[in-house]
XYZ file of C-alpha atoms in Angstrom:
440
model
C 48.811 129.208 -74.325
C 45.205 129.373 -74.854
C 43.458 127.918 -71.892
C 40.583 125.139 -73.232
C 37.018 125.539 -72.498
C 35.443 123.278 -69.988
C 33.314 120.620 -71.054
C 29.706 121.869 -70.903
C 26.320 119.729 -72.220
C 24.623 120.351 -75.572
C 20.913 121.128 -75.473
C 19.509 118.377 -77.645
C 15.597 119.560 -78.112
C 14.436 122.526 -80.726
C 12.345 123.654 -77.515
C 15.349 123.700 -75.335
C 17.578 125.298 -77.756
C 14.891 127.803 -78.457
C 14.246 128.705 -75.280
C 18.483 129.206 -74.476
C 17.883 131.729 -77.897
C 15.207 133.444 -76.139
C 17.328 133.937 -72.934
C 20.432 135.471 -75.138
C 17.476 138.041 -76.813
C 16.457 138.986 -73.580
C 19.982 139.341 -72.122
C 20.411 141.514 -75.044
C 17.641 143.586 -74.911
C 18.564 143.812 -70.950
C 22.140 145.038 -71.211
C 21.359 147.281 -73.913
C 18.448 148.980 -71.829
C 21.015 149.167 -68.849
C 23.299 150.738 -70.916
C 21.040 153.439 -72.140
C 19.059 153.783 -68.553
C 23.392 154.641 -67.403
C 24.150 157.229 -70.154
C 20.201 158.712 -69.140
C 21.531 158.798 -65.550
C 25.247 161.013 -66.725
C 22.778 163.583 -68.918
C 23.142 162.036 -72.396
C 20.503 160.918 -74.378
C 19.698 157.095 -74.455
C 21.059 154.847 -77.254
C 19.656 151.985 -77.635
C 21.283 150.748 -80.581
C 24.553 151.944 -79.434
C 24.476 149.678 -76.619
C 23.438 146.858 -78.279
C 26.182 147.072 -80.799
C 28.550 147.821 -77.622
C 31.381 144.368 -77.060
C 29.191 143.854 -73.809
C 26.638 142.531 -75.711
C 28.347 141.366 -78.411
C 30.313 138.873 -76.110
C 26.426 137.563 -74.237
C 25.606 136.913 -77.336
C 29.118 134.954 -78.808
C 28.821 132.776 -74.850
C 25.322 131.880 -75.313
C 26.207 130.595 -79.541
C 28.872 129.124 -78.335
C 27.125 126.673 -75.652
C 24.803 125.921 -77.765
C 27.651 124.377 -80.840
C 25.813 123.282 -83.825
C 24.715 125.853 -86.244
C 23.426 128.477 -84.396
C 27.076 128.923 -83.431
C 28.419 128.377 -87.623
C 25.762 130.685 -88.547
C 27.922 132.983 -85.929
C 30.746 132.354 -86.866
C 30.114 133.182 -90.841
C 28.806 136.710 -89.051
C 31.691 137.355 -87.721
C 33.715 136.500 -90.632
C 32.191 139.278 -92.605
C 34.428 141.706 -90.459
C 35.228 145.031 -89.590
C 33.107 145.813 -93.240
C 30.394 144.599 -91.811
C 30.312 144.955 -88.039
C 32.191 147.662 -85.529
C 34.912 146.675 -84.858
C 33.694 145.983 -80.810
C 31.142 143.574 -81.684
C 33.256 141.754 -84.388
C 36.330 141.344 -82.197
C 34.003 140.328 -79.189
C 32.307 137.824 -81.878
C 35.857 136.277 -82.674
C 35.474 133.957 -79.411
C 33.402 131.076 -82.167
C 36.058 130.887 -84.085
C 38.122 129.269 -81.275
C 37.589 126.009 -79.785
C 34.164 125.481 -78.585
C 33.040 123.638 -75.273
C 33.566 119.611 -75.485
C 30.533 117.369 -74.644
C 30.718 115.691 -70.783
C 32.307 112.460 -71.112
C 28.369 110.959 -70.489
C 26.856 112.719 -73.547
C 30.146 111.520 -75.315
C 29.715 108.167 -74.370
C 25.682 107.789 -75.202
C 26.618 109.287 -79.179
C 29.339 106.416 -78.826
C 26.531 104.016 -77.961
C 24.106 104.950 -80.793
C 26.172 105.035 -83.248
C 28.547 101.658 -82.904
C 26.083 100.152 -80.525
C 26.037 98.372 -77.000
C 29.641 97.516 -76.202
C 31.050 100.153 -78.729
C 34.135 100.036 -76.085
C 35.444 96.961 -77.073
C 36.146 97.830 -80.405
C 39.042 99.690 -79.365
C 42.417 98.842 -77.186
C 42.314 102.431 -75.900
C 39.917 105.407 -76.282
C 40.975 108.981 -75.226
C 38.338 110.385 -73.488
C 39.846 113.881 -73.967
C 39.248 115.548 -77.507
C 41.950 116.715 -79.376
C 39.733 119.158 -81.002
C 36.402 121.051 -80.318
C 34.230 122.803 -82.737
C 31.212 123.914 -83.608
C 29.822 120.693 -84.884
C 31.652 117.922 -83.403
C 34.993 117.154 -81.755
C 37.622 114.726 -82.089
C 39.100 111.770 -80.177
C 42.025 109.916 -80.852
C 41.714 105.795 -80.470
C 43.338 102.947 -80.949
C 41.734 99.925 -82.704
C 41.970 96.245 -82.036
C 44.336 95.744 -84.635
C 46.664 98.426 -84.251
C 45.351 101.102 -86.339
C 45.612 104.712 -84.317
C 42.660 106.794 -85.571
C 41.178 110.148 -85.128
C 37.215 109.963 -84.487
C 35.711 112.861 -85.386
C 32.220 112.762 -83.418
C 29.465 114.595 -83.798
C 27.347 116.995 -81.029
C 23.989 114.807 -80.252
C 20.900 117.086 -82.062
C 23.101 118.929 -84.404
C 21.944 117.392 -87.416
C 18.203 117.689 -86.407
C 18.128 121.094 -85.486
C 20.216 123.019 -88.361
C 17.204 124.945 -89.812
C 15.362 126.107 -86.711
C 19.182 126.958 -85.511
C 19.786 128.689 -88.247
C 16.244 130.466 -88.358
C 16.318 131.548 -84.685
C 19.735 133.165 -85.165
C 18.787 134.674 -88.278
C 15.399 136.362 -86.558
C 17.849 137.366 -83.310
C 20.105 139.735 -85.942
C 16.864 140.817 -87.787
C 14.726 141.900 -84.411
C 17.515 143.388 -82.697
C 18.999 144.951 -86.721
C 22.620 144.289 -84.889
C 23.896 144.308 -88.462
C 24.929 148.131 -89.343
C 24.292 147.664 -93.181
C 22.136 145.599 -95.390
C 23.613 142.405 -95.306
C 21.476 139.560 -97.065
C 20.276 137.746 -93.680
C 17.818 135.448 -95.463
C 20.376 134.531 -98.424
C 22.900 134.114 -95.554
C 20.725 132.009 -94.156
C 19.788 129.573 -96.538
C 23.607 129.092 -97.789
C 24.195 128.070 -94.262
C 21.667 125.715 -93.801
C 22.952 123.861 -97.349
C 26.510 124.027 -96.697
C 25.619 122.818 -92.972
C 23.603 119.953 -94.000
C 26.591 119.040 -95.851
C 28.911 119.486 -92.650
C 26.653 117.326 -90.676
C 26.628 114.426 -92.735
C 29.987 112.566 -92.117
C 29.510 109.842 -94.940
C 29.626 112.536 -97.243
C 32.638 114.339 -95.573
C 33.967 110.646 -96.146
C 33.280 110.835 -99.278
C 34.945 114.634 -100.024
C 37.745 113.751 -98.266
C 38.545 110.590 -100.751
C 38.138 112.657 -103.597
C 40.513 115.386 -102.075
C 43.156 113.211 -101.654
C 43.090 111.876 -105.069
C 42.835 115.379 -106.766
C 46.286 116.243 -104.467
C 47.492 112.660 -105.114
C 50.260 114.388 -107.267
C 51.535 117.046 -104.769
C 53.509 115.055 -102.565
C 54.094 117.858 -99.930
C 50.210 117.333 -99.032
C 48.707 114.754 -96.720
C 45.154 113.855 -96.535
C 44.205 110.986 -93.732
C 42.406 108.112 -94.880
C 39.033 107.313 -94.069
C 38.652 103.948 -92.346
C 35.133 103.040 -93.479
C 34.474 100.269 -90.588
C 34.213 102.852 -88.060
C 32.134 105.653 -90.208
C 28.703 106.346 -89.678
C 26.476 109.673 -90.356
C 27.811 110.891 -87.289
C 31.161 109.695 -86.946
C 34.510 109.878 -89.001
C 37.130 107.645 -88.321
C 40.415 108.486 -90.312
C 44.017 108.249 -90.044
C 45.362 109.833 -86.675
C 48.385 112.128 -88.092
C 50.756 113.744 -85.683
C 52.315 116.903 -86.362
C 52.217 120.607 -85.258
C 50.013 123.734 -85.447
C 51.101 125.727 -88.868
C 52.270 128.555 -86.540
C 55.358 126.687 -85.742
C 55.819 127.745 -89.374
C 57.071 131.400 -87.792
C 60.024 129.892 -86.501
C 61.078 128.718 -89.562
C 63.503 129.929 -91.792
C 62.490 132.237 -94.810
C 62.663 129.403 -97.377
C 60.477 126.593 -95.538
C 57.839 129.679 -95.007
C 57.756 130.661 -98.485
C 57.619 127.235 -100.000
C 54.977 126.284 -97.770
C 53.134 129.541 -98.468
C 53.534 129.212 -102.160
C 52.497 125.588 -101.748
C 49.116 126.706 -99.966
C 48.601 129.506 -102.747
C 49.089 127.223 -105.476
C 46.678 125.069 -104.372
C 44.345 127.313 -103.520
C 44.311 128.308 -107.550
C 43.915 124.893 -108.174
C 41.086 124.026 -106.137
C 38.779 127.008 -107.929
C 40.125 126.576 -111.656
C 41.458 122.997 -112.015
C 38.981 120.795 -109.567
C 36.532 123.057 -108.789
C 36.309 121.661 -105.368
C 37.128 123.586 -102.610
C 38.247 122.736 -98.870
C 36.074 126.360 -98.035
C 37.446 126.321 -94.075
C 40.989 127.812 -94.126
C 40.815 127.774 -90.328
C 44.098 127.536 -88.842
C 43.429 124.520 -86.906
C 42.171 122.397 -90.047
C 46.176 122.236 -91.277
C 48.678 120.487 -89.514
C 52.678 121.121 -90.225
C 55.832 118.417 -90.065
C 59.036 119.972 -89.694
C 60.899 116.996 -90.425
C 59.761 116.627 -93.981
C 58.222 119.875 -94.290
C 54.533 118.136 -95.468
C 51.150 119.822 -95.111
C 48.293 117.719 -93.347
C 45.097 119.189 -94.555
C 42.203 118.329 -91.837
C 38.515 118.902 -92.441
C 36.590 118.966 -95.315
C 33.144 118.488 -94.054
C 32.852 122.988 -95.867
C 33.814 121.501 -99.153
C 32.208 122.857 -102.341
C 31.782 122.309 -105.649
C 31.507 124.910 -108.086
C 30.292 125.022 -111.380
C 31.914 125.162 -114.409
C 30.927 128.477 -115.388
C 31.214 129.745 -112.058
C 34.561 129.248 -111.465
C 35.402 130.341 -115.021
C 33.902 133.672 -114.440
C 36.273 134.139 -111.499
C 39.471 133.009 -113.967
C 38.243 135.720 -116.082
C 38.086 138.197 -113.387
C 41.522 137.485 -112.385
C 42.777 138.148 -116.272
C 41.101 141.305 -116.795
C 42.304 142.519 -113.564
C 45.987 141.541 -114.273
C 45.215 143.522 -117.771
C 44.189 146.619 -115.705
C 41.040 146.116 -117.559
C 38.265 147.712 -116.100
C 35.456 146.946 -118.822
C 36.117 143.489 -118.830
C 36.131 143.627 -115.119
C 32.921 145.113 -114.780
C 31.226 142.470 -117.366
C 32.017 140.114 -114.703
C 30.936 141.550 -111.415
C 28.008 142.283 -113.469
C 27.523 137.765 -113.922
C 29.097 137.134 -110.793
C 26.237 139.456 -108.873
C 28.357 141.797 -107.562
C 26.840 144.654 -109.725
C 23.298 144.702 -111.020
C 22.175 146.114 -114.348
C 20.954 149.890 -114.101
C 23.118 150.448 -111.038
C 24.692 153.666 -111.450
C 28.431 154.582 -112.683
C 29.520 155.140 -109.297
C 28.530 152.059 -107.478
C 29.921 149.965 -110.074
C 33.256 152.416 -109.943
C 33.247 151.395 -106.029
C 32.378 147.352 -106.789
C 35.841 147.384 -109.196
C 37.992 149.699 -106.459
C 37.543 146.815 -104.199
C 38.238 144.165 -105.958
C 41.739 145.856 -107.793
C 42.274 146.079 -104.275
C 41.954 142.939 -102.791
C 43.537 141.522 -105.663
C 46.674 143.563 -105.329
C 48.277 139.773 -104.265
C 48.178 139.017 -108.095
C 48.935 142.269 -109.618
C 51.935 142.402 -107.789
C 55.393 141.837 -109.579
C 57.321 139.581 -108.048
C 57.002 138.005 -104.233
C 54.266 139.714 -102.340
C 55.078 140.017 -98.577
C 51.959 138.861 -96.868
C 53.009 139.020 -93.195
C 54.004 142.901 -93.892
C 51.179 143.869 -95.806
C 48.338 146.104 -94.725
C 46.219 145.091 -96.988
C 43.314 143.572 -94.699
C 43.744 146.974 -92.938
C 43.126 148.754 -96.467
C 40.379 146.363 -97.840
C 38.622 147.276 -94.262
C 38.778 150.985 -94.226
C 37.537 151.062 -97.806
C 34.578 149.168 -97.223
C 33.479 150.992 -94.302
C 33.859 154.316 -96.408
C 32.373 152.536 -99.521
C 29.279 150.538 -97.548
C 28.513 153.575 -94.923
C 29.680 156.613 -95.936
C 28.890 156.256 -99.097
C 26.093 153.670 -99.407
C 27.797 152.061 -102.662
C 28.375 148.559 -102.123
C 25.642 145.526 -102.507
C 25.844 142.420 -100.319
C 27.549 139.723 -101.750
C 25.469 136.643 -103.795
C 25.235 134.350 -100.839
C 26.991 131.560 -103.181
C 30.169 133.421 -102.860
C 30.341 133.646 -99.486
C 31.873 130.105 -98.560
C 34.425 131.173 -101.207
C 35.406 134.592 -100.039
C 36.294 132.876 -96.223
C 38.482 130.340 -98.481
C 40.019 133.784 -100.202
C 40.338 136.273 -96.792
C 41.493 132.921 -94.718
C 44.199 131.806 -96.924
C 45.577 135.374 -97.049
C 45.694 135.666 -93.477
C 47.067 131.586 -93.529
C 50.364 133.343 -95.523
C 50.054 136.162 -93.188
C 50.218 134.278 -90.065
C 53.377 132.206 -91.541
C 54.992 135.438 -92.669
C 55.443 134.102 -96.039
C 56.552 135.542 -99.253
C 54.864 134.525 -102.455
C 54.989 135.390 -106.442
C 50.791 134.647 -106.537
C 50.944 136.543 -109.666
C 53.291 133.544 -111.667
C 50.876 130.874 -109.789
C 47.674 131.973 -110.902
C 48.693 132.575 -114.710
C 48.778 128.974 -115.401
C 45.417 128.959 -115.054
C 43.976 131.937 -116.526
C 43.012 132.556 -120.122
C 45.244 133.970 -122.735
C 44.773 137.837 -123.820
């Protein structure tokens, strides 16, 4: 069982949080001198680079985002969703720490958000308040409490200065990877940026998580195997959500299942994930594992979280329904008009990087061009996607970085695969998506 993080304070002021930036670039630029000064010492010749991509320095770095919370440790944890592709595979694995639970608030700091938000005597609003959060994450955590009249409620709470200090957050961490170049290829750090501060003044605002997470749960209103909590609106403010508390347990007890239950709940997950892009075009864009519960006794989903939810555009999402046709055709023309409007090709790039842009995604596709139920606990097909962008972006120098829109859409895409993956479920994606995809 993973042991929880102890509760540590959250540096409130842009100075303060600055300065804790400027202590994780020197610690950096310490261990990676230390590191050359010891291969200097054994007769090899000093790499400085080396050592700063080494997991010594990649795990300074993931402590010091991850005491600070807020979005200096989201704009972290997008980072390190990029991958192996992206990173070595050192620094990405020691970079995997923010996506687990972060460091809860002390019980004072706790109590003082309490205060400004419900006011003086916020305490007697409720018969019983847990001061120990359920949940902790990189923007707030959440408490369960009981109400006056009976109503048991998760309170989602928000870290004190989050809200205030999203752009210099996201700035600071932005100029860290750019001084230091810690990122081995060309990866759009200023587009990167700027998606993250919109999508995180988004997450940061709870009355319009509120308001996503009403119009969620009347989009899945017709899926009865989903649950979405209800917002109680009494107890919501900019910086706290109070909805439904809903018991159940972590979507790993899924593994233990048998073969049917996985794959129905898989398919379920897959289905909806097709429907979120090309039906609503709203998308829950956090397919973290700990944003789903699961109840074994009538095999529901509880979806958690939508404070990453997007909307996409009409045109947008229909460029993606055409992508999906043309690659079920095996048509690589069609395919290539498309990456071309999506962004993932340019016009005038030559034949062969736009040869490389449509091996990768026939590849990561291979879910929907498979006949039949696709075994996505037994695949390697993370392992595959992986070694072909490393040969593609390094070797080769083939591939451009992704439009910055897409990115909150390929961590919904990678993190639902690895959601069916975890679950070891089997799943005919192929029959789900057609439904929604254009006719030849």
């Amino acid at each position: 069982m993973t042991r929880k993080p102890p509760p540590a304070p959250i540096p409130q002021s842009r100075l303060e949080r600055f300065a804790r930036m400027g202590i994780a670039a020197g610690e950096l630029a310490a261990s990676a001198a230390a590191l050359g000064l010891r291969r200097l010492a054994r007769g090899d010749a000093p790499d400085f680079r080396g050592a700063l991509l080494s997991a010594s320095s990649a795990e300074r770095l993931a402590t010091r985002l991850a005491r600070l919370r807020g979005a200096a440790m989201k704009l972290g944890q997008l980072v390190s969703l990029q991958g192996e592709d992206v990173l070595p595979p050192e620094f990405a694995q020691a970079l995997a720490v923010l996506r687990a639970q972060a460091s809860p608030m002390p019980r004072q700091q706790l109590h003082g958000v309490l205060g400004r938000e419900y006011g003086k005597g916020w305490e007697r609003r409720f018969a019983a308040f847990d001061d120990e959060p359920v949940a902790a994450a990189s923007i707030g955590q959440v408490h369960r409490a009981t109400t006056r009249d009976g109503r048991v409620l998760a309170l989602k709470i928000q870290y004190p200065g989050v809200g205030r200090s999203i752009a210099s957050d996201v700035d600071n961490v932005a100029t860290l990877l750019s001084l230091f170049n810690l990122l081995p290829v060309d990866l759009d750090v200023d587009g990167l940026a700027a998606e993250a501060k919109r999508q995180l003044v988004q997450e940061a605002d709870y009355l319009s998580e509120a308001r996503f997470l009403e119009r969620y749960a009347r989009l899945v209103a017709d899926e009865p195997m989903l649950l979405v909590p209800r917002v109680h609106r009494d107890l919501t403010t900019p910086r706290i959500m109070a909805m439904d508390f809903i018991d159940g347990e972590p979507l790993d007890a899924l593994r233990g299942a048998s073969r049917r239950r996985r794959d129905a709940v898989g398919a379920l997950l897959e289905r909806l994930l097709f429907r979120e892009l090309f039906e609503f075009r709203v998308m829950q864009t956090d397919p973290n594992f700990a944003n789903y519960l699961y109840q074994p006794a009538s095999g529901r989903v509880v979806l958690l979280d939508f404070g990453a939810t997007r909307h996409f555009e009409t045109a947008f999402a229909a460029s993606y329904a055409r992508i999906a046709r043309a690659v079920l055709d095996g048509d690589r023309a069609a395919v290539a008009r498309e990456a071309l409007r999506i962004g993932y090709a340019a016009a005038g790039d030559p034949p062969e990087r736009v040869d490389a842009v449509l091996d990768v995604i026939f590849l990561v596709c291979e879910p929907l061009r498979h006949a039949g139920r696709y075994d996505f606990g037994g695949s390697n097909l993370p392992s595959r996607v992986r070694d072909l962008g490393i040969d593609l972006a390094f070797r080769r120098r083939l591939l451009r970085t992704p439009p910055p829109e897409t990115i909150f859409l390929h961590r919904k895409l990678v993190g639902s695969f690895l959601l069916l993956a975890r679950i070891g479920a089997e799943v005919d994606a192929r029959a789900l998506v057609l439904p929604f995809l254009p006719g030849r």
